[in-house]
Amino acid sequence: MSFISDYIIRKNSYGEKVLSVFLTSGFPNKNNFTQLALQILDAGADMIEIGFPFSDPLADGPTIQYSSFRALQNGVNIKLTLSYAEQIRKKSDKPIILMGYANPLLKYGVKNFAADAVNCGVNGIIVPDVPLDEYDDFYTNAFSELDVILLAAPTTSDKRIKKIDELSKGFLYLVSTTGTTGRQIQDMEESKSLVIKVSHLVTKNPLLVGFGIKSTQDAALFAPYCNGVIVGSAIVKSLMMDNEDFRNTLTFVKEFKTSINTK
Amino acid sequence: MTNKIIYKNPDKKGRYGNYGGRFVPETLISPLQELEEVYLKLRQDKNFQKELNSLHSSFTGRPTPLTFAENLTKFFNRAKIYLKREDLCHTGAHKINNTLGQILLAKKLGKTRIIAETGAGQHGVATATVCAKFGLQCSVYMGEIDMERQSLNVFRMNLLGAKVIPVTTGSKTLKDATSEAIRDWVTNIKNTHYIIGSVVGPHPYPMIVRDFQSIIGIETKSQIISIENKLPDYIVACVGGGSNAIGIFYPFIRTATRLIGIEAAGLGLHTNQHSATLSLGKQGIFHGMKTYLLQDDDGQISPVHSISAGLDYPGVGPEHSYLKDTMDVEYKSVTDEEALQAAKQLSSLEGIIPALETSHAVAYLEHLMPNTQKDEIVIVNISGRGDKDLISIQQNLNTKM
């Protein structure tokens, strides 16, 4: 079926919620990125999402806009991102997911991308600007071995959430709040109710919640009602301010993992 | 006229052939569906049309004249040249045709806050104007570089009560202002309507903006028939995102009239300093639509240049991409320098100072007119007036002297 969803369900069966960490490809350093990703996985991340950069990241807030901009300046692209995945795969058997906007993918060739990603050990892809409605035209049957993970948002109707659940593979990515990545969640209670509501609607896929999870408290609030959480901007921001050995960020990852598993 | 094929776009998915669509984050899907639903109902609503038409006559100053350019016609000594005078619209450009329609739409949607992006500032001013008139809160995103080169328009927006938010990311121009406006919209979706300024973005925006701008073409058609008793042979309009062009072209698509869209060639098509998306771009996905884009080999959006802030955009409306492929419209380009000379020419020959965007359409007459016949008719869409560009024109013409 799906390596990613099997993995999440297995983790859950051990009583663990899943922590997925987003990193911008090649950020902060192009040269030791593979090592950083492996350290993050060792520190407690169950999965890794690697974002290949785009010049105009519409769904992202200032932190990931900045990291994407720096990555682009350093010459990071899809090809290099795939080679990172290939290196990480050699040393880790945890799910690797790539994330990025439609245009770089389209330019690379959607079909070629699927084949190359599978060869490099990538398990899934998230493209935030290709919603359900564009799915059939964008993804080809080359994606049978690569999970296409779809997003649902606070504005998505119940009926549509069910359709998204039908089509999504790996997991369903629930956006916790309206807005761009890294933004403060507008209303915590509202987001919590959203997660609870969606958890009842989603039957086929594991449910992971992301966007705006800044602290271990945020993560702990959602964790009981879903299969896991996704942390992106908070980690990228931490990397921006960290020492060369990323000590604080690795501790942060460890704390996140602990926070979602208490209770 | 004999073999007219009925032109009907977009389809139900918001596609113009292979172009258009709705490539946006999931959060925006439901608001876009709601917008489409409400708009399609309003489009059929006679009271809505009546209200909009009455505002156009009492507030915008429509219909705008179709002016015979006698001196320009004599100068070229070929086809007769007419000018569609969108420069005489309230606020100085065609942009208000769209903002007035969309503010009524926003009120129907029950929104209390309006956001917009602007390049040259014309759309920002047109949005701020209707917000002032209808008492809605207004925030306009504008690239820092554009704020400098169009400082007068920034002041106009402030005077109209709008907040102008400087955009400091990326190239600090129109594309970045558009991205920031979309980010604001995704965040404040509950109370906010985004009045997009051109025939770009996710469906239904390209359709809505086209429909509101098509009043230009509808008027032009009846005016030229009443003056000349025939359709024009050519219509020329400048293309950035492409709203004034699609507005005047729309009722003429697949008629005998040849439609010509003029892009900004900046410092020349052989340089990297231009905005000639349809001439040199490749298919891609950006700002919610599939369309031609100026981009690099990795699919990153290229920096663009034009002397006119309103044409300085790496994408173009999806319907233009479609009309290029079907060859229903020809797309050409002229340089900054040609546009400047045309601004000078139209000012001194006809007493009309055109916007720098518009000057691109006027400049193409140099190329077009020698190939026309005396019994033919050319119409140029004078999309906006040049008041906002005076400093820019002055600086550029001075350095040349």
PDB file of C-alpha atoms in Angstrom, chain A residues 66-252:
ATOM      1  CA  TYR A  66      14.056  33.607   3.556  1.00  0.00           C
ATOM      2  CA  SER A  67      15.418  30.062   3.661  1.00  0.00           C
ATOM      3  CA  SER A  68      14.179  29.441   0.110  1.00  0.00           C
ATOM      4  CA  PHE A  69      15.771  32.639  -1.103  1.00  0.00           C
ATOM      5  CA  ARG A  70      19.114  31.689   0.500  1.00  0.00           C
ATOM      6  CA  ALA A  71      18.919  28.175  -0.903  1.00  0.00           C
ATOM      7  CA  LEU A  72      18.293  29.555  -4.395  1.00  0.00           C
ATOM      8  CA  GLN A  73      21.225  31.923  -4.044  1.00  0.00           C
ATOM      9  CA  ASN A  74      23.349  28.904  -3.169  1.00  0.00           C
ATOM     10  CA  GLY A  75      22.232  27.110  -6.312  1.00  0.00           C
ATOM     11  CA  VAL A  76      19.940  24.563  -4.695  1.00  0.00           C
ATOM     12  CA  ASN A  77      17.490  22.947  -7.117  1.00  0.00           C
ATOM     13  CA  ILE A  78      15.460  19.744  -7.546  1.00  0.00           C
ATOM     14  CA  LYS A  79      18.436  17.777  -8.815  1.00  0.00           C
ATOM     15  CA  LEU A  80      20.527  18.557  -5.751  1.00  0.00           C
ATOM     16  CA  THR A  81      17.542  17.892  -3.493  1.00  0.00           C
ATOM     17  CA  LEU A  82      17.144  14.444  -5.028  1.00  0.00           C
ATOM     18  CA  SER A  83      20.799  13.720  -4.395  1.00  0.00           C
ATOM     19  CA  TYR A  84      20.365  14.710  -0.725  1.00  0.00           C
ATOM     20  CA  ALA A  85      17.437  12.277  -0.531  1.00  0.00           C
ATOM     21  CA  GLU A  86      19.562   9.553  -2.081  1.00  0.00           C
ATOM     22  CA  GLN A  87      22.301  10.092   0.529  1.00  0.00           C
ATOM     23  CA  ILE A  88      19.830  10.204   3.425  1.00  0.00           C
ATOM     24  CA  ARG A  89      18.149   7.026   2.181  1.00  0.00           C
ATOM     25  CA  LYS A  90      21.471   5.158   2.362  1.00  0.00           C
ATOM     26  CA  LYS A  91      21.565   5.707   6.129  1.00  0.00           C
ATOM     27  CA  SER A  92      17.926   5.919   7.180  1.00  0.00           C
ATOM     28  CA  ASP A  93      14.818   3.842   6.603  1.00  0.00           C
ATOM     29  CA  LYS A  94      12.399   6.562   7.722  1.00  0.00           C
ATOM     30  CA  PRO A  95      10.015   8.190   5.233  1.00  0.00           C
ATOM     31  CA  ILE A  96      11.469  10.921   3.037  1.00  0.00           C
ATOM     32  CA  ILE A  97       9.046  13.391   1.487  1.00  0.00           C
ATOM     33  CA  LEU A  98       9.817  16.183  -0.937  1.00  0.00           C
ATOM     34  CA  MET A  99       7.823  19.379  -0.961  1.00  0.00           C
ATOM     35  CA  GLY A 100       7.766  22.249  -3.403  1.00  0.00           C
ATOM     36  CA  TYR A 101       5.787  24.420  -5.756  1.00  0.00           C
ATOM     37  CA  ALA A 102       4.352  23.325  -9.073  1.00  0.00           C
ATOM     38  CA  ASN A 103       6.480  25.354 -11.461  1.00  0.00           C
ATOM     39  CA  PRO A 104       9.969  23.948 -10.705  1.00  0.00           C
ATOM     40  CA  LEU A 105       8.398  20.481 -10.854  1.00  0.00           C
ATOM     41  CA  LEU A 106       6.713  21.192 -14.155  1.00  0.00           C
ATOM     42  CA  LYS A 107       9.972  22.477 -15.569  1.00  0.00           C
ATOM     43  CA  TYR A 108      11.881  19.411 -14.345  1.00  0.00           C
ATOM     44  CA  GLY A 109       9.213  17.238 -15.952  1.00  0.00           C
ATOM     45  CA  VAL A 110       6.527  15.787 -13.715  1.00  0.00           C
ATOM     46  CA  LYS A 111       6.964  12.273 -15.068  1.00  0.00           C
ATOM     47  CA  ASN A 112      10.766  12.343 -14.878  1.00  0.00           C
ATOM     48  CA  PHE A 113      10.554  13.696 -11.380  1.00  0.00           C
ATOM     49  CA  ALA A 114       8.405  10.803 -10.183  1.00  0.00           C
ATOM     50  CA  ALA A 115      10.813   8.266 -11.629  1.00  0.00           C
ATOM     51  CA  ASP A 116      13.941   9.987 -10.290  1.00  0.00           C
ATOM     52  CA  ALA A 117      12.404  10.503  -6.857  1.00  0.00           C
ATOM     53  CA  VAL A 118      11.512   6.824  -6.537  1.00  0.00           C
ATOM     54  CA  ASN A 119      15.047   5.892  -7.601  1.00  0.00           C
ATOM     55  CA  CYS A 120      16.473   8.149  -4.895  1.00  0.00           C
ATOM     56  CA  GLY A 121      14.340   6.541  -2.201  1.00  0.00           C
ATOM     57  CA  VAL A 122      11.786   9.320  -1.861  1.00  0.00           C
ATOM     58  CA  ASN A 123       8.400   8.114  -0.590  1.00  0.00           C
ATOM     59  CA  GLY A 124       6.084  11.052  -1.113  1.00  0.00           C
ATOM     60  CA  ILE A 125       5.558  14.504  -2.587  1.00  0.00           C
ATOM     61  CA  ILE A 126       3.613  17.546  -1.399  1.00  0.00           C
ATOM     62  CA  VAL A 127       2.835  20.352  -3.852  1.00  0.00           C
ATOM     63  CA  PRO A 128       0.797  23.014  -2.046  1.00  0.00           C
ATOM     64  CA  ASP A 129      -0.318  24.805  -5.203  1.00  0.00           C
ATOM     65  CA  VAL A 130      -1.738  21.721  -6.912  1.00  0.00           C
ATOM     66  CA  PRO A 131      -5.090  21.143  -5.176  1.00  0.00           C
ATOM     67  CA  LEU A 132      -7.589  18.349  -5.754  1.00  0.00           C
ATOM     68  CA  ASP A 133      -9.101  20.087  -8.799  1.00  0.00           C
ATOM     69  CA  GLU A 134      -5.826  20.067 -10.724  1.00  0.00           C
ATOM     70  CA  TYR A 135      -4.725  16.618  -9.554  1.00  0.00           C
ATOM     71  CA  ASP A 136      -5.694  14.632 -12.648  1.00  0.00           C
ATOM     72  CA  ASP A 137      -4.077  17.014 -15.086  1.00  0.00           C
ATOM     73  CA  PHE A 138      -0.871  17.458 -13.111  1.00  0.00           C
ATOM     74  CA  TYR A 139       0.048  14.025 -11.790  1.00  0.00           C
ATOM     75  CA  THR A 140       0.623  11.180 -14.187  1.00  0.00           C
ATOM     76  CA  ASN A 141       0.440   7.461 -13.494  1.00  0.00           C
ATOM     77  CA  ALA A 142       4.196   7.675 -12.925  1.00  0.00           C
ATOM     78  CA  PHE A 143       3.192   8.533  -9.347  1.00  0.00           C
ATOM     79  CA  SER A 144       1.916   5.058  -8.546  1.00  0.00           C
ATOM     80  CA  GLU A 145       5.034   4.380  -6.470  1.00  0.00           C
ATOM     81  CA  LEU A 146       5.312   7.883  -5.049  1.00  0.00           C
ATOM     82  CA  ASP A 147       2.648   9.025  -2.595  1.00  0.00           C
ATOM     83  CA  VAL A 148       0.948  12.286  -3.513  1.00  0.00           C
ATOM     84  CA  ILE A 149       0.040  13.884  -0.188  1.00  0.00           C
ATOM     85  CA  LEU A 150      -2.864  16.347  -0.358  1.00  0.00           C
ATOM     86  CA  LEU A 151      -3.716  19.162   2.005  1.00  0.00           C
ATOM     87  CA  ALA A 152      -6.977  20.154   3.651  1.00  0.00           C
ATOM     88  CA  ALA A 153      -7.556  23.578   5.180  1.00  0.00           C
ATOM     89  CA  PRO A 154      -9.886  25.225   7.695  1.00  0.00           C
ATOM     90  CA  THR A 155     -11.942  26.500   4.748  1.00  0.00           C
ATOM     91  CA  THR A 156     -12.359  23.044   3.153  1.00  0.00           C
ATOM     92  CA  SER A 157     -15.907  21.671   3.219  1.00  0.00           C
ATOM     93  CA  ASP A 158     -16.614  18.304   4.845  1.00  0.00           C
ATOM     94  CA  LYS A 159     -17.584  16.819   1.520  1.00  0.00           C
ATOM     95  CA  ARG A 160     -14.340  17.956  -0.039  1.00  0.00           C
ATOM     96  CA  ILE A 161     -12.274  16.639   2.892  1.00  0.00           C
ATOM     97  CA  LYS A 162     -13.727  13.209   2.160  1.00  0.00           C
ATOM     98  CA  LYS A 163     -12.733  13.522  -1.503  1.00  0.00           C
ATOM     99  CA  ILE A 164      -9.244  14.636  -0.524  1.00  0.00           C
ATOM    100  CA  ASP A 165      -8.987  11.661   1.820  1.00  0.00           C
ATOM    101  CA  GLU A 166      -9.993   9.397  -1.077  1.00  0.00           C
ATOM    102  CA  LEU A 167      -7.224  10.676  -3.314  1.00  0.00           C
ATOM    103  CA  SER A 168      -4.410  11.475  -0.898  1.00  0.00           C
ATOM    104  CA  LYS A 169      -1.788   8.823  -0.246  1.00  0.00           C
ATOM    105  CA  GLY A 170       0.663   8.535   2.659  1.00  0.00           C
ATOM    106  CA  PHE A 171      -1.301  10.822   4.909  1.00  0.00           C
ATOM    107  CA  LEU A 172      -3.650  13.798   4.818  1.00  0.00           C
ATOM    108  CA  TYR A 173      -1.970  17.090   5.655  1.00  0.00           C
ATOM    109  CA  LEU A 174      -4.307  19.316   7.636  1.00  0.00           C
ATOM    110  CA  VAL A 175      -3.458  23.019   7.628  1.00  0.00           C
ATOM    111  CA  SER A 176      -4.244  24.116  11.181  1.00  0.00           C
ATOM    112  CA  THR A 177      -5.060  27.752  10.494  1.00  0.00           C
ATOM    113  CA  THR A 178      -5.687  30.090   7.567  1.00  0.00           C
ATOM    114  CA  GLY A 179      -2.505  31.817   6.568  1.00  0.00           C
ATOM    115  CA  THR A 180       1.027  31.176   5.455  1.00  0.00           C
ATOM    116  CA  THR A 181       3.540  28.840   7.083  1.00  0.00           C
ATOM    117  CA  GLY A 182       5.088  29.941  10.359  1.00  0.00           C
ATOM    118  CA  ARG A 183       2.334  32.339  11.232  1.00  0.00           C
ATOM    119  CA  GLN A 184       0.911  32.329  14.721  1.00  0.00           C
ATOM    120  CA  ILE A 185      -2.216  30.158  14.844  1.00  0.00           C
ATOM    121  CA  GLN A 186      -5.094  32.642  14.901  1.00  0.00           C
ATOM    122  CA  ASP A 187      -7.291  30.836  17.396  1.00  0.00           C
ATOM    123  CA  MET A 188      -5.960  27.769  19.201  1.00  0.00           C
ATOM    124  CA  GLU A 189      -9.347  26.479  20.340  1.00  0.00           C
ATOM    125  CA  GLU A 190     -10.782  26.865  16.844  1.00  0.00           C
ATOM    126  CA  SER A 191      -7.834  24.943  15.383  1.00  0.00           C
ATOM    127  CA  LYS A 192      -8.220  22.221  17.985  1.00  0.00           C
ATOM    128  CA  SER A 193     -11.911  21.818  17.124  1.00  0.00           C
ATOM    129  CA  LEU A 194     -10.953  21.692  13.453  1.00  0.00           C
ATOM    130  CA  VAL A 195      -8.502  18.847  14.088  1.00  0.00           C
ATOM    131  CA  ILE A 196     -11.119  16.933  16.065  1.00  0.00           C
ATOM    132  CA  LYS A 197     -13.737  17.451  13.337  1.00  0.00           C
ATOM    133  CA  VAL A 198     -11.404  16.410  10.526  1.00  0.00           C
ATOM    134  CA  SER A 199     -10.142  13.376  12.434  1.00  0.00           C
ATOM    135  CA  HIS A 200     -13.694  12.000  12.221  1.00  0.00           C
ATOM    136  CA  LEU A 201     -13.996  12.718   8.497  1.00  0.00           C
ATOM    137  CA  VAL A 202     -10.698  11.182   7.472  1.00  0.00           C
ATOM    138  CA  THR A 203     -10.982   7.429   7.362  1.00  0.00           C
ATOM    139  CA  LYS A 204      -8.528   6.232   4.742  1.00  0.00           C
ATOM    140  CA  ASN A 205      -5.378   8.126   5.680  1.00  0.00           C
ATOM    141  CA  PRO A 206      -3.441   8.975   8.795  1.00  0.00           C
ATOM    142  CA  LEU A 207      -3.973  12.644   9.711  1.00  0.00           C
ATOM    143  CA  LEU A 208      -1.003  14.947  10.267  1.00  0.00           C
ATOM    144  CA  VAL A 209      -1.412  18.560  11.364  1.00  0.00           C
ATOM    145  CA  GLY A 210       0.914  21.365  10.330  1.00  0.00           C
ATOM    146  CA  PHE A 211       1.244  25.163   9.871  1.00  0.00           C
ATOM    147  CA  GLY A 212       1.868  27.438  12.827  1.00  0.00           C
ATOM    148  CA  ILE A 213       3.103  24.795  15.276  1.00  0.00           C
ATOM    149  CA  LYS A 214       5.737  26.871  16.988  1.00  0.00           C
ATOM    150  CA  SER A 215       6.129  25.309  20.387  1.00  0.00           C
ATOM    151  CA  THR A 216       5.963  21.944  22.115  1.00  0.00           C
ATOM    152  CA  GLN A 217       2.750  23.208  23.749  1.00  0.00           C
ATOM    153  CA  ASP A 218       1.160  23.758  20.317  1.00  0.00           C
ATOM    154  CA  ALA A 219       2.220  20.274  19.261  1.00  0.00           C
ATOM    155  CA  ALA A 220       0.925  18.695  22.452  1.00  0.00           C
ATOM    156  CA  LEU A 221      -2.456  20.384  22.007  1.00  0.00           C
ATOM    157  CA  PHE A 222      -3.111  18.733  18.626  1.00  0.00           C
ATOM    158  CA  ALA A 223      -1.325  15.414  19.091  1.00  0.00           C
ATOM    159  CA  PRO A 224      -4.098  13.565  20.954  1.00  0.00           C
ATOM    160  CA  TYR A 225      -6.501  14.077  18.033  1.00  0.00           C
ATOM    161  CA  CYS A 226      -4.313  13.146  15.075  1.00  0.00           C
ATOM    162  CA  ASN A 227      -1.611  10.696  14.032  1.00  0.00           C
ATOM    163  CA  GLY A 228       1.184  13.202  14.187  1.00  0.00           C
ATOM    164  CA  VAL A 229       2.333  16.773  13.688  1.00  0.00           C
ATOM    165  CA  ILE A 230       4.482  18.622  11.174  1.00  0.00           C
ATOM    166  CA  VAL A 231       6.923  21.303  12.293  1.00  0.00           C
ATOM    167  CA  GLY A 232       8.559  23.519   9.677  1.00  0.00           C
ATOM    168  CA  SER A 233       9.143  27.223  10.207  1.00  0.00           C
ATOM    169  CA  ALA A 234       9.935  26.802  13.904  1.00  0.00           C
ATOM    170  CA  ILE A 235      12.789  24.415  13.052  1.00  0.00           C
ATOM    171  CA  VAL A 236      14.030  26.482  10.101  1.00  0.00           C
ATOM    172  CA  LYS A 237      14.021  29.569  12.312  1.00  0.00           C
ATOM    173  CA  SER A 238      15.934  27.722  14.995  1.00  0.00           C
ATOM    174  CA  LEU A 239      18.521  26.633  12.409  1.00  0.00           C
ATOM    175  CA  MET A 240      18.975  30.246  11.354  1.00  0.00           C
ATOM    176  CA  MET A 241      20.084  31.197  14.854  1.00  0.00           C
ATOM    177  CA  ASP A 242      21.865  28.020  15.877  1.00  0.00           C
ATOM    178  CA  ASN A 243      25.542  27.150  16.359  1.00  0.00           C
ATOM    179  CA  GLU A 244      27.427  25.248  13.720  1.00  0.00           C
ATOM    180  CA  ASP A 245      26.691  21.933  15.398  1.00  0.00           C
ATOM    181  CA  PHE A 246      22.911  22.705  15.411  1.00  0.00           C
ATOM    182  CA  ARG A 247      22.832  21.660  19.070  1.00  0.00           C
ATOM    183  CA  ASN A 248      19.842  23.793  20.049  1.00  0.00           C
ATOM    184  CA  THR A 249      17.782  22.699  17.076  1.00  0.00           C
ATOM    185  CA  LEU A 250      18.448  19.029  17.770  1.00  0.00           C
ATOM    186  CA  THR A 251      17.355  19.541  21.368  1.00  0.00           C
ATOM    187  CA  PHE A 252      14.267  21.340  20.088  1.00  0.00           C
TER     188      PHE A 252
END
